[in-house]
Tab-separated table of C-alpha atoms and ligand atoms in Angstrom:
chain	number	residue	atom	x	y	z
A	8	UNK	CA	-0.073	-0.289	-0.074
A	9	UNK	CA	1.400	3.320	-0.783
A	10	UNK	CA	0.867	6.252	1.546
A	11	UNK	CA	-0.943	9.212	0.311
A	12	UNK	CA	1.559	11.979	-0.309
A	13	UNK	CA	1.110	14.619	2.132
A	14	UNK	CA	0.326	17.686	0.497
A	15	UNK	CA	0.928	21.265	1.710
A	16	UNK	CA	-2.167	23.359	1.010
A	17	UNK	CA	-0.518	26.803	1.334
A	18	UNK	CA	0.729	27.567	4.615
A	19	UNK	CA	-1.983	25.629	6.292
A	20	UNK	CA	-1.200	21.828	6.785
A	21	UNK	CA	-3.086	18.920	6.320
A	22	UNK	CA	-2.961	16.865	9.477
A	23	UNK	CA	0.181	14.865	9.613
A	24	UNK	CA	-0.030	11.197	8.415
A	25	UNK	CA	0.838	10.040	11.923
A	26	UNK	CA	3.725	8.247	10.371
A	27	UNK	CA	6.905	7.751	12.677
A	28	UNK	CA	10.305	8.273	11.191
A	29	UNK	CA	11.270	4.621	11.653
A	30	UNK	CA	8.137	3.644	9.673
A	31	UNK	CA	8.941	6.334	6.992
A	32	UNK	CA	12.480	5.138	6.472
A	33	UNK	CA	11.320	1.734	5.855
A	34	UNK	CA	8.827	2.632	3.083
A	35	UNK	CA	11.502	4.223	0.869
A	36	UNK	CA	13.088	2.243	-1.854
A	37	UNK	CA	16.238	4.282	-1.694
A	38	UNK	CA	16.849	3.898	1.808
A	39	UNK	CA	18.907	0.679	2.635
A	40	UNK	CA	19.224	-1.045	5.921
A	41	UNK	CA	22.786	0.783	6.385
A	42	UNK	CA	20.999	4.029	5.802
A	43	UNK	CA	18.156	3.477	8.032
A	44	UNK	CA	20.458	2.537	11.106
A	45	UNK	CA	22.614	5.838	10.431
A	46	UNK	CA	19.616	8.144	10.144
A	47	UNK	CA	17.854	6.589	13.352
A	48	UNK	CA	20.935	6.986	14.963
A	49	UNK	CA	21.118	10.785	13.916
A	50	UNK	CA	17.474	11.061	14.990
A	51	UNK	CA	18.400	9.439	18.597
A	52	UNK	CA	21.455	12.021	18.951
A	53	UNK	CA	19.028	14.779	18.095
A	54	UNK	CA	16.431	13.838	20.749
A	55	UNK	CA	19.485	13.605	23.477
A	56	UNK	CA	20.297	17.117	22.487
A	57	UNK	CA	16.949	18.451	22.342
A	58	UNK	CA	16.222	17.307	25.888
A	59	UNK	CA	19.481	18.465	27.161
A	60	UNK	CA	18.784	22.100	25.593
A	61	UNK	CA	15.476	22.177	27.061
A	62	UNK	CA	17.120	21.523	30.728
A	63	UNK	CA	20.664	23.222	30.381
A	64	UNK	CA	19.724	26.463	31.913
A	65	UNK	CA	17.969	24.646	35.018
A	66	UNK	CA	21.280	22.370	35.261
A	67	UNK	CA	23.901	25.337	34.973
A	68	UNK	CA	25.196	23.733	31.955
A	69	UNK	CA	25.251	27.294	29.575
A	70	UNK	CA	28.194	29.384	28.964
A	71	UNK	CA	31.781	28.780	27.682
A	72	UNK	CA	33.779	25.356	28.285
A	73	UNK	CA	37.043	27.586	28.616
A	74	UNK	CA	38.649	26.057	25.611
A	75	UNK	CA	39.029	27.165	21.850
A	76	UNK	CA	38.110	24.974	18.775
A	77	UNK	CA	40.281	24.434	15.577
A	78	UNK	CA	38.654	27.525	14.382
A	79	UNK	CA	39.701	29.701	16.931
A	80	UNK	CA	36.055	29.891	18.390
A	81	UNK	CA	35.188	29.574	22.116
A	82	UNK	CA	33.497	26.393	22.853
A	83	UNK	CA	30.055	26.447	24.566
A	84	UNK	CA	29.988	23.509	27.319
A	85	UNK	CA	27.013	22.275	24.982
A	86	UNK	CA	29.141	21.942	22.173
A	87	UNK	CA	31.390	19.852	23.536
A	88	UNK	CA	28.565	17.621	25.198
A	89	UNK	CA	26.666	17.535	21.787
A	90	UNK	CA	29.978	16.089	19.984
A	91	UNK	CA	30.235	13.634	22.730
A	92	UNK	CA	26.400	12.584	21.983
A	93	UNK	CA	27.293	11.910	18.353
A	94	UNK	CA	30.647	9.868	19.124
A	95	UNK	CA	28.736	7.844	21.580
A	96	UNK	CA	25.613	7.140	19.182
A	97	UNK	CA	27.939	6.132	16.431
A	98	UNK	CA	30.755	4.226	18.376
A	99	UNK	CA	28.401	1.430	19.344
A	100	UNK	CA	28.503	-0.681	16.175
A	101	UNK	CA	26.832	0.041	12.658
A	102	UNK	CA	27.893	1.253	9.260
A	103	UNK	CA	29.522	4.599	10.090
A	104	UNK	CA	33.305	4.212	10.325
A	105	UNK	CA	34.426	7.830	10.286
A	106	UNK	CA	33.413	10.832	11.940
A	107	UNK	CA	34.047	14.354	10.902
A	108	UNK	CA	33.073	17.078	13.273
A	109	UNK	CA	33.422	20.907	13.573
A	110	UNK	CA	34.223	20.160	16.899
A	111	UNK	CA	37.147	17.926	16.250
A	112	UNK	CA	40.634	18.760	14.991
A	113	UNK	CA	41.043	15.382	13.122
A	114	UNK	CA	38.416	12.827	11.860
A	115	UNK	CA	37.683	9.931	14.460
A	116	UNK	CA	38.303	6.560	12.730
A	117	UNK	CA	36.139	3.913	14.114
A	118	UNK	CA	38.384	1.014	12.813
A	119	UNK	CA	36.136	-1.863	13.738
A	120	UNK	CA	33.274	-0.451	12.072
A	121	UNK	CA	34.887	-0.262	8.666
A	122	UNK	CA	33.828	-2.736	6.224
A	123	UNK	CA	33.271	-2.602	2.197
A	124	UNK	CA	30.105	-0.578	2.690
A	125	UNK	CA	30.920	1.697	5.246
A	126	UNK	CA	29.979	5.415	5.786
A	127	UNK	CA	31.331	8.725	6.923
A	128	UNK	CA	29.186	10.905	8.876
A	129	UNK	CA	30.265	14.744	8.778
A	130	UNK	CA	28.193	16.991	11.218
A	131	UNK	CA	28.077	20.271	13.063
A	132	UNK	CA	26.955	18.955	16.506
A	133	UNK	CA	25.359	22.302	17.613
A	134	UNK	CA	25.258	24.980	14.957
A	135	UNK	CA	24.647	28.590	16.351
A	136	UNK	CA	25.891	27.863	19.680
A	137	UNK	CA	26.448	31.385	20.507
A	138	UNK	CA	22.742	31.373	20.769
A	139	UNK	CA	22.705	28.702	23.697
A	140	UNK	CA	23.082	31.257	26.486
A	141	UNK	CA	20.296	33.565	25.079
A	142	UNK	CA	17.666	30.715	24.348
A	143	UNK	CA	18.086	31.269	20.533
A	144	UNK	CA	17.660	29.055	17.848
A	145	UNK	CA	20.063	26.259	17.524
A	146	UNK	CA	20.842	23.248	15.060
A	147	UNK	CA	22.395	20.282	14.285
A	148	UNK	CA	23.648	19.742	10.722
A	149	UNK	CA	24.652	16.302	9.102
A	150	UNK	CA	25.651	14.707	5.861
A	151	UNK	CA	26.497	10.879	4.979
A	152	UNK	CA	29.010	9.943	2.486
A	153	UNK	CA	30.112	6.327	1.291
A	154	UNK	CA	33.830	5.207	2.077
A	155	UNK	CA	35.657	3.731	-0.762
A	156	UNK	CA	36.894	0.046	0.096
A	157	UNK	CA	40.500	0.310	1.123
A	158	UNK	CA	40.516	3.653	2.434
A	159	UNK	CA	42.482	2.959	5.428
A	160	UNK	CA	43.247	6.055	7.354
A	161	UNK	CA	43.358	8.295	3.900
A	162	UNK	CA	40.585	10.844	3.680
A	163	UNK	CA	41.140	11.250	-0.098
A	164	UNK	CA	37.898	9.321	-0.629
A	165	UNK	CA	35.881	12.021	1.505
A	166	UNK	CA	37.584	14.827	0.467
A	167	UNK	CA	35.262	15.026	-2.776
A	168	UNK	CA	32.497	17.279	-3.976
A	169	UNK	CA	29.241	17.539	-2.262
A	170	UNK	CA	27.419	15.559	-5.101
A	171	UNK	CA	29.088	12.605	-3.483
A	172	UNK	CA	26.769	12.972	-0.310
A	173	UNK	CA	24.124	10.214	-0.040
A	174	UNK	CA	21.947	11.823	2.494
A	175	UNK	CA	21.919	15.282	4.249
A	176	UNK	CA	19.881	16.909	6.457
A	177	UNK	CA	19.494	19.056	9.792
A	178	UNK	CA	17.673	19.393	13.153
A	179	UNK	CA	16.303	22.706	14.258
A	180	UNK	CA	15.732	23.346	18.076
A	181	UNK	CA	13.129	25.836	18.377
A	182	UNK	CA	9.758	25.932	19.826
A	183	UNK	CA	9.650	22.639	18.415
A	184	UNK	CA	12.444	20.036	17.318
A	185	UNK	CA	12.353	19.297	13.654
A	186	UNK	CA	14.347	16.867	11.548
A	187	UNK	CA	14.710	17.692	8.049
A	188	UNK	CA	16.720	15.542	5.585
A	189	UNK	CA	16.989	13.977	2.030
A	190	UNK	CA	18.350	10.873	0.644
A	191	UNK	CA	18.328	12.358	-2.870
A	192	UNK	CA	14.686	12.070	-3.784
A	193	UNK	CA	12.991	15.242	-2.095
A	194	UNK	CA	13.271	16.901	1.067
A	195	UNK	CA	11.199	15.475	4.100
A	196	UNK	CA	10.492	17.002	7.525
A	197	UNK	CA	9.476	15.453	10.842
A	198	UNK	CA	8.399	17.031	14.127
A	199	UNK	CA	9.484	15.515	17.519
A	200	UNK	CA	6.483	14.804	19.617
A	201	UNK	CA	7.581	15.551	23.208
A	202	UNK	CA	4.759	13.237	24.215
A	203	UNK	CA	5.952	10.165	22.848
A	204	UNK	CA	9.643	10.997	21.976
A	205	UNK	CA	8.742	10.015	18.254
A	206	UNK	CA	9.654	12.047	15.307
A	207	UNK	CA	6.257	12.309	13.205
A	208	UNK	CA	5.969	13.050	9.505
A	209	UNK	CA	5.300	16.505	9.024
A	210	UNK	CA	5.639	17.574	5.250
A	211	UNK	CA	7.350	15.605	2.357
A	212	UNK	CA	8.740	16.316	-1.056
A	213	UNK	CA	8.876	20.169	0.195
A	214	UNK	CA	9.297	22.709	-2.427
A	215	UNK	CA	11.386	25.879	-1.795
A	216	UNK	CA	9.325	29.070	-3.451
A	217	UNK	CA	11.484	30.285	-6.554
A	218	UNK	CA	11.542	33.601	-4.788
A	219	UNK	CA	10.949	34.987	-1.330
A	220	UNK	CA	10.685	38.251	0.682
A	221	UNK	CA	13.547	38.096	3.095
A	222	UNK	CA	17.301	37.994	2.875
A	223	UNK	CA	19.543	36.930	5.923
A	224	UNK	CA	23.110	38.112	6.324
A	225	UNK	CA	25.326	39.746	9.178
A	226	UNK	CA	25.147	43.292	7.455
A	227	UNK	CA	27.780	44.616	10.134
A	228	UNK	CA	30.132	42.876	7.759
A	229	UNK	CA	29.371	44.781	4.651
A	230	UNK	CA	32.428	46.936	4.420
A	231	UNK	CA	34.554	43.902	4.310
A	232	UNK	CA	32.333	42.239	1.270
A	233	UNK	CA	33.305	41.865	-2.347
A	234	UNK	CA	31.309	44.407	-4.578
A	235	UNK	CA	28.880	41.720	-5.692
A	236	UNK	CA	27.645	40.968	-2.298
A	237	UNK	CA	26.980	44.664	-1.423
A	238	UNK	CA	25.245	45.147	-4.855
A	239	UNK	CA	23.075	42.181	-3.890
A	240	UNK	CA	21.909	43.742	-0.515
A	241	UNK	CA	21.686	46.973	-2.060
A	242	UNK	CA	19.078	45.593	-4.544
A	243	UNK	CA	17.216	43.771	-1.468
A	244	UNK	CA	16.980	46.961	0.431
A	245	UNK	CA	16.241	49.307	-2.786
A	246	UNK	CA	12.932	50.184	-4.219
A	247	UNK	CA	10.300	47.563	-4.547
A	248	UNK	CA	9.775	48.286	-8.124
A	249	UNK	CA	13.226	47.591	-8.736
A	250	UNK	CA	13.408	44.278	-6.940
A	251	UNK	CA	13.794	45.353	-3.473
A	252	UNK	CA	11.418	45.550	-0.357
A	253	UNK	CA	12.846	42.782	1.258
A	254	UNK	CA	12.981	42.264	5.130
A	255	UNK	CA	16.111	41.215	6.756
A	256	UNK	CA	15.752	38.228	9.009
A	257	UNK	CA	19.198	36.989	10.796
A	258	UNK	CA	18.993	34.669	13.692
A	259	UNK	CA	22.728	33.706	14.106
A	260	UNK	CA	22.149	30.051	13.316
A	261	UNK	CA	22.488	28.922	9.559
A	262	UNK	CA	20.109	26.141	10.142
A	263	UNK	CA	17.360	28.579	11.511
A	264	UNK	CA	17.739	31.160	8.691
A	265	UNK	CA	18.044	28.320	6.078
A	266	UNK	CA	14.709	26.747	7.373
A	267	UNK	CA	13.074	29.939	6.794
A	268	UNK	CA	14.170	29.955	3.198
A	269	UNK	CA	13.068	26.240	2.765
A	270	UNK	CA	9.748	27.028	3.667
A	271	UNK	CA	9.103	30.604	2.709
A	272	UNK	CA	11.734	31.292	0.071
A	273	UNK	CA	14.432	33.952	0.409
A	274	UNK	CA	18.285	33.951	0.763
A	275	UNK	CA	20.931	33.496	3.347
A	276	UNK	CA	24.399	34.668	2.562
A	277	UNK	CA	27.946	34.479	4.237
A	278	UNK	CA	29.777	36.264	1.690
A	279	UNK	CA	33.783	35.927	1.818
A	280	UNK	CA	35.546	39.248	2.523
A	281	UNK	CA	38.405	41.173	1.208
A	282	UNK	CA	41.077	40.171	3.736
A	283	UNK	CA	43.675	37.673	3.912
A	284	UNK	CA	43.400	34.546	5.834
A	285	UNK	CA	40.122	33.034	7.128
A	286	UNK	CA	38.249	35.937	6.121
A	287	UNK	CA	38.763	35.751	2.217
A	288	UNK	CA	36.441	32.566	2.100
A	289	UNK	CA	33.941	33.885	4.737
A	290	UNK	CA	32.926	31.781	7.559
A	291	UNK	CA	30.770	28.821	7.079
A	292	UNK	CA	32.523	25.304	6.660
A	293	UNK	CA	31.705	23.354	3.105
A	294	UNK	CA	31.650	19.550	4.422
A	295	UNK	CA	29.648	19.803	7.347
A	296	UNK	CA	27.569	23.168	6.759
A	297	UNK	CA	27.275	24.357	3.267
A	298	UNK	CA	27.329	21.032	1.340
A	299	UNK	CA	24.523	19.363	3.369
A	300	UNK	CA	22.291	22.510	3.152
A	301	UNK	CA	23.131	22.678	-0.484
A	302	UNK	CA	21.955	19.391	-1.114
A	303	UNK	CA	18.825	20.124	0.542
A	304	UNK	CA	18.334	23.356	-1.239
A	305	UNK	CA	18.728	21.886	-4.456
A	306	UNK	CA	16.400	18.772	-3.599
A	307	UNK	CA	13.683	21.435	-2.874
A	308	UNK	CA	14.249	23.306	-6.211
A	309	UNK	CA	16.485	25.831	-4.498
A	310	UNK	CA	20.365	26.322	-4.993
A	311	UNK	CA	23.505	26.999	-3.017
A	312	UNK	CA	26.349	28.741	-4.354
A	313	UNK	CA	29.776	29.913	-3.343
A	314	UNK	CA	29.190	33.040	-5.446
A	315	UNK	CA	30.662	31.867	-8.642
A	316	UNK	CA	29.777	28.333	-8.689
A	317	UNK	CA	27.637	25.620	-7.414
A	318	UNK	CA	28.488	24.606	-3.843
A	319	UNK	CA	27.771	20.890	-4.542
A	320	UNK	CA	30.933	21.046	-7.192
A	321	UNK	CA	33.352	22.436	-4.784
A	322	UNK	CA	36.284	19.908	-4.035
A	323	UNK	CA	37.484	20.634	-0.471
A	324	UNK	CA	41.326	20.617	0.282
A	325	UNK	CA	40.604	19.881	3.815
A	326	UNK	CA	37.675	18.627	5.988
A	327	UNK	CA	37.364	22.363	7.756
A	328	UNK	CA	37.642	24.154	4.443
A	329	UNK	CA	35.400	27.431	4.644
A	330	UNK	CA	33.486	28.783	1.467
A	331	UNK	CA	31.426	31.654	0.855
A	332	UNK	CA	27.797	30.871	0.679
A	333	UNK	CA	24.819	32.253	-0.787
A	334	UNK	CA	21.947	29.602	-0.720
A	335	UNK	CA	18.184	29.754	-0.867
A	336	UNK	CA	15.497	30.382	-3.505
A	337	UNK	CA	16.660	29.719	-7.059
A	338	UNK	CA	15.927	33.548	-8.424
A	339	UNK	CA	17.751	35.155	-5.643
A	340	UNK	CA	21.015	32.820	-5.852
A	341	UNK	CA	20.986	33.387	-9.630
A	342	UNK	CA	20.947	37.094	-8.800
A	343	UNK	CA	23.708	36.625	-6.407
A	344	UNK	CA	26.013	34.724	-8.793
A	345	UNK	CA	25.214	37.385	-11.520
A	346	UNK	CA	26.221	40.476	-9.348
A	347	UNK	CA	29.319	38.400	-7.818
A	348	UNK	CA	30.606	37.938	-11.396
A	349	UNK	CA	29.665	41.454	-12.481
A	350	UNK	CA	31.557	42.839	-9.287
A	351	UNK	CA	34.617	40.562	-9.752
A	352	UNK	CA	34.847	41.790	-13.479
A	353	UNK	CA	34.803	45.453	-12.339
A	354	UNK	CA	37.224	45.226	-9.496
B	420	LIG	P1	28.122	35.837	12.784
B	420	LIG	C1	27.354	29.945	14.136
B	420	LIG	O1	28.741	30.087	14.657
B	420	LIG	C2	27.451	30.246	12.439
B	420	LIG	O2	28.594	29.226	12.184
B	420	LIG	C3	26.226	29.750	11.690
B	420	LIG	O3	25.334	28.990	12.116
B	420	LIG	C4	25.733	31.325	11.725
B	420	LIG	O4	25.037	31.495	10.506
B	420	LIG	C5	26.883	32.284	11.687
B	420	LIG	O5	27.819	31.346	12.170
B	420	LIG	C6	26.858	33.380	12.412
B	420	LIG	O6	28.145	33.980	12.154
B	420	LIG	O7	29.495	36.162	12.221
B	420	LIG	O8	27.050	36.637	12.092
B	420	LIG	O9	28.246	35.651	14.315
């Protein structure tokens, strides 16, 4: 029996099909047993993080850990704790043999789990963690890639374009905890029912509006951007009859800003900066932030770009490589690319 596809009727939603994540995973031909186990383990880690975030203030678990990560960013207590939740969830057996995390300088090789059909899991356990202490939006981002047989400790097979991802998704910890992912045949969203601890299907085959009304960027950095990025934001803030009239919505968590684009349309951008070192490529990391969300964007009919090319075609030089990012509705991303190219040709 094929389940009726849940159709979104405008913004009002038909009642969820009351289908659990576990059952949904088993109705999809593209999802084999190893990927089912992997996505269910992600969901388990997300539930633990969701529960902890709800109680952290009461338990005195907010604030900084006192350490700095490989990116030079202060590590929140919950960053480190969330990363350990993932390590624990995937070290107890299963098809994942390599963990690559924003919070780990080097990959974690789970050698005992390496077989011919192993996966690498790439993740940011707690995205937007500067929001932790102010009860703001937070997320988890993940991607799954197949490992090539005989990889050993080499990462050559993982350091490939994002088109190699076989699954990608995120959790958004907001008023509700949502899990949104794709395995390459459309984007599905689940909402965690606190009463049962089950992820319930909320929407499937989500399509991103081709154009939105909001843009998301840290505009305080405008003086450091290339001309194309400035021209793009000038367009959004200009007269409505000249393609402007947009509103700025920026929450400090990539996942939260992306989720708004996925459902309502619009664009998130974190441009590169005219400076040396880190700034020249912007802030966001390709392998466990930009590539996973770019897969989702494309699967929903949107786009993910680095300003002069498709983000999913970028081959990383290292696991923590940063890239500029313009992601969201197809029309806004195409405009971003156009203005970026024009800006560079003039400078
Ligand atoms: P800024 C969070 O640290 C993050 O990686 C993204 O989730 C977020 O969009 C961005 O950085 C915010 O950066 O420079 O605006 O604080």
